[in-house]
PDB file of C-alpha atoms in Angstrom:
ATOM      1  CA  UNK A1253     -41.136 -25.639  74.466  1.00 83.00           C
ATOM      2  CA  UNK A1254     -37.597 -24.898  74.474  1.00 88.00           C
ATOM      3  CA  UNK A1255     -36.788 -23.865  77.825  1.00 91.00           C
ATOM      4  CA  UNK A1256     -38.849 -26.909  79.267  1.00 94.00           C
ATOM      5  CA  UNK A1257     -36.469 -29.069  77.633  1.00 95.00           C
ATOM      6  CA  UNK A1258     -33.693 -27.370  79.158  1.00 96.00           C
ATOM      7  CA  UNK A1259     -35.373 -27.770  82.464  1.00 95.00           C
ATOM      8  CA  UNK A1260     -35.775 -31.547  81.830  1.00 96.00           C
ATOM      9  CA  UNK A1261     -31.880 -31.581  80.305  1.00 95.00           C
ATOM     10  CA  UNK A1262     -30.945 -30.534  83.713  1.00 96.00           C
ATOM     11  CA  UNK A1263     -33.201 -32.334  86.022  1.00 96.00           C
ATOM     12  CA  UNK A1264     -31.891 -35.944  84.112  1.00 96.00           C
ATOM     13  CA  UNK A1265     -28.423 -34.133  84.181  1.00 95.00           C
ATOM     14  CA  UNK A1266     -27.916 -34.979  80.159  1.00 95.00           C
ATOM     15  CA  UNK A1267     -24.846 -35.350  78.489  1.00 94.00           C
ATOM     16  CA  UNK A1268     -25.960 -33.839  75.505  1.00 95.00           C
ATOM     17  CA  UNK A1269     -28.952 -31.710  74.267  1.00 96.00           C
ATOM     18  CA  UNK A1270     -30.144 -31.622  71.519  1.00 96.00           C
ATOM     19  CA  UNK A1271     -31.663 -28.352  69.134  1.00 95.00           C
ATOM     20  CA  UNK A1272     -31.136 -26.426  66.063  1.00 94.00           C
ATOM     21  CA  UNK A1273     -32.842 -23.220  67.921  1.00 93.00           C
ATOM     22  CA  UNK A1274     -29.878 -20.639  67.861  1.00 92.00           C
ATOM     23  CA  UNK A1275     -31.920 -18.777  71.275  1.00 94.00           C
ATOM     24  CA  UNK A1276     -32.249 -22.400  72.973  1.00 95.00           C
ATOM     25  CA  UNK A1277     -28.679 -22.763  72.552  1.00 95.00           C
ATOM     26  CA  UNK A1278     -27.555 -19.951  73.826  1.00 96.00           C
ATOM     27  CA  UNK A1279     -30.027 -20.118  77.052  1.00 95.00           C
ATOM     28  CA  UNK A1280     -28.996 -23.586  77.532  1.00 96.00           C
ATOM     29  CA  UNK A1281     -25.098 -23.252  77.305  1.00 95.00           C
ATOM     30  CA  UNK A1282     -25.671 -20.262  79.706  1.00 95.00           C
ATOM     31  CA  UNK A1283     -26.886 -23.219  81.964  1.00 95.00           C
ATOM     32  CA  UNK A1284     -23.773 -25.211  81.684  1.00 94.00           C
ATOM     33  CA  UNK A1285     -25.691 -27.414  79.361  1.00 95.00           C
ATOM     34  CA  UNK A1286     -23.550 -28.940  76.416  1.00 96.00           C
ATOM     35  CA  UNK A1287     -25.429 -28.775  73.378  1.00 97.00           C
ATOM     36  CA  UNK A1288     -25.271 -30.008  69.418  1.00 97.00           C
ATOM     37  CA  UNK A1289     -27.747 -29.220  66.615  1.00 96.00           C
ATOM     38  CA  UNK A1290     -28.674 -31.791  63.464  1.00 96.00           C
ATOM     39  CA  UNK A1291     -25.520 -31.584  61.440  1.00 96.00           C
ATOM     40  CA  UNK A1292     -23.650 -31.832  64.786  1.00 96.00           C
ATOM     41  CA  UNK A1293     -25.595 -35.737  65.402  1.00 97.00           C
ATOM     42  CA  UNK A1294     -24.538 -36.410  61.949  1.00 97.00           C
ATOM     43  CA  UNK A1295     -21.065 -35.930  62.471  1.00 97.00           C
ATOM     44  CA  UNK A1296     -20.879 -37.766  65.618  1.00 96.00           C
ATOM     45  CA  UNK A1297     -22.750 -40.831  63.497  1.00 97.00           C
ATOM     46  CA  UNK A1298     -20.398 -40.731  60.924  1.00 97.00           C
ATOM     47  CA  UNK A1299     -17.445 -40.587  63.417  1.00 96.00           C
ATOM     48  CA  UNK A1300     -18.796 -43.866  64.361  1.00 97.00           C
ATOM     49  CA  UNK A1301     -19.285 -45.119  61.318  1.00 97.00           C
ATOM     50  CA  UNK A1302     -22.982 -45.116  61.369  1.00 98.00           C
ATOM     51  CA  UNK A1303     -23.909 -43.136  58.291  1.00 97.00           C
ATOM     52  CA  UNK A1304     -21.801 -41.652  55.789  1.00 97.00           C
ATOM     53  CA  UNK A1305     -21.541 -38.075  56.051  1.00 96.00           C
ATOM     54  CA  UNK A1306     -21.860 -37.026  52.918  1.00 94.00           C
ATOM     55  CA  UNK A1307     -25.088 -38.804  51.775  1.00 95.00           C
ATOM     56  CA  UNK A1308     -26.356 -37.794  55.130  1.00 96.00           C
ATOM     57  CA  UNK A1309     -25.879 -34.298  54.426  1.00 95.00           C
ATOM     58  CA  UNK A1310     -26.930 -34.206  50.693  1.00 93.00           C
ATOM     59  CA  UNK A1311     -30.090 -35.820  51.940  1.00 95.00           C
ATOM     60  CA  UNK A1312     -30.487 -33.131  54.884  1.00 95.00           C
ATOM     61  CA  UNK A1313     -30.188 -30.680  51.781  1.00 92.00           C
ATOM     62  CA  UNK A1314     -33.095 -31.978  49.941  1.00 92.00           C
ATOM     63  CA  UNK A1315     -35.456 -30.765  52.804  1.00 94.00           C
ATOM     64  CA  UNK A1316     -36.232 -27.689  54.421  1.00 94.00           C
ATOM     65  CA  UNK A1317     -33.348 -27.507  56.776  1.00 92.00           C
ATOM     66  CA  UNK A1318     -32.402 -24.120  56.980  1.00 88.00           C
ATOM     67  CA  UNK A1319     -28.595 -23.339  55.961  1.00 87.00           C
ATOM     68  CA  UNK A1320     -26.187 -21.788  54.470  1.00 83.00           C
ATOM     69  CA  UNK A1321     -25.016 -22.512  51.054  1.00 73.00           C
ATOM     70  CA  UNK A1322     -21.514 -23.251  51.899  1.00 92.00           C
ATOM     71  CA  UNK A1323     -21.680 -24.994  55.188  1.00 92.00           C
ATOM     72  CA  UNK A1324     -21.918 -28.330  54.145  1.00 93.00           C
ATOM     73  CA  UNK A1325     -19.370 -27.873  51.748  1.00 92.00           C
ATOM     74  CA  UNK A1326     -17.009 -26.502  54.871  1.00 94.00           C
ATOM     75  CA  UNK A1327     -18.367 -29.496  57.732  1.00 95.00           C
ATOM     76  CA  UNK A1328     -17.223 -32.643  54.904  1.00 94.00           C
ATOM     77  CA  UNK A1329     -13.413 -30.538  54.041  1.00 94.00           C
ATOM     78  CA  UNK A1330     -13.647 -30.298  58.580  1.00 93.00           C
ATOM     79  CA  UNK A1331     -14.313 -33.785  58.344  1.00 92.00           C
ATOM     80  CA  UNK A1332     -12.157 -34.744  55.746  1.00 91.00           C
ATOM     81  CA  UNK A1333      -9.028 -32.838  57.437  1.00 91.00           C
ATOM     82  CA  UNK A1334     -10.023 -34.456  60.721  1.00 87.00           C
TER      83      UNK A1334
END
């Protein structure tokens, strides 16, 4: 699973990787591996003008990602202030 990724990550030396798995990202940033999760690709998308963050995220909330209530409120005002 997870730690094979990381394995791979670091064999194709990655510039990113990828997972919303809090214990993945902690065992792969203790690898010097530079992670993001779901809501950080979406940021990076908007950034570039690829989606618009706030319909991205409101449809994000309408499945079963896992969150809390108020941190899509706080990532658009980050965004916003950015």
């Amino acid at each position: 699973g997870e730690s094979s990724a990381i394995t791979l990550a670091l064999q194709l030396r990655a510039s990113l990787f990828l997972t919303d798995d809090r214990a993945a990202v902690a065992a792969a940033r203790s690898r010097q591996v530079v992670t993001t999760g779901t809501i950080g690709v979406l940021i990076r998308a908007a950034r570039r003008g690829l989606v618009d963050l706030e319909t991205a995220l409101d449809e994000l909330g309408a499945t079963n990602f896992r969150r809390s209530a108020a941190l899509f409120a706080a990532v658009i005002a980050d965004e916003k202030r950015r």
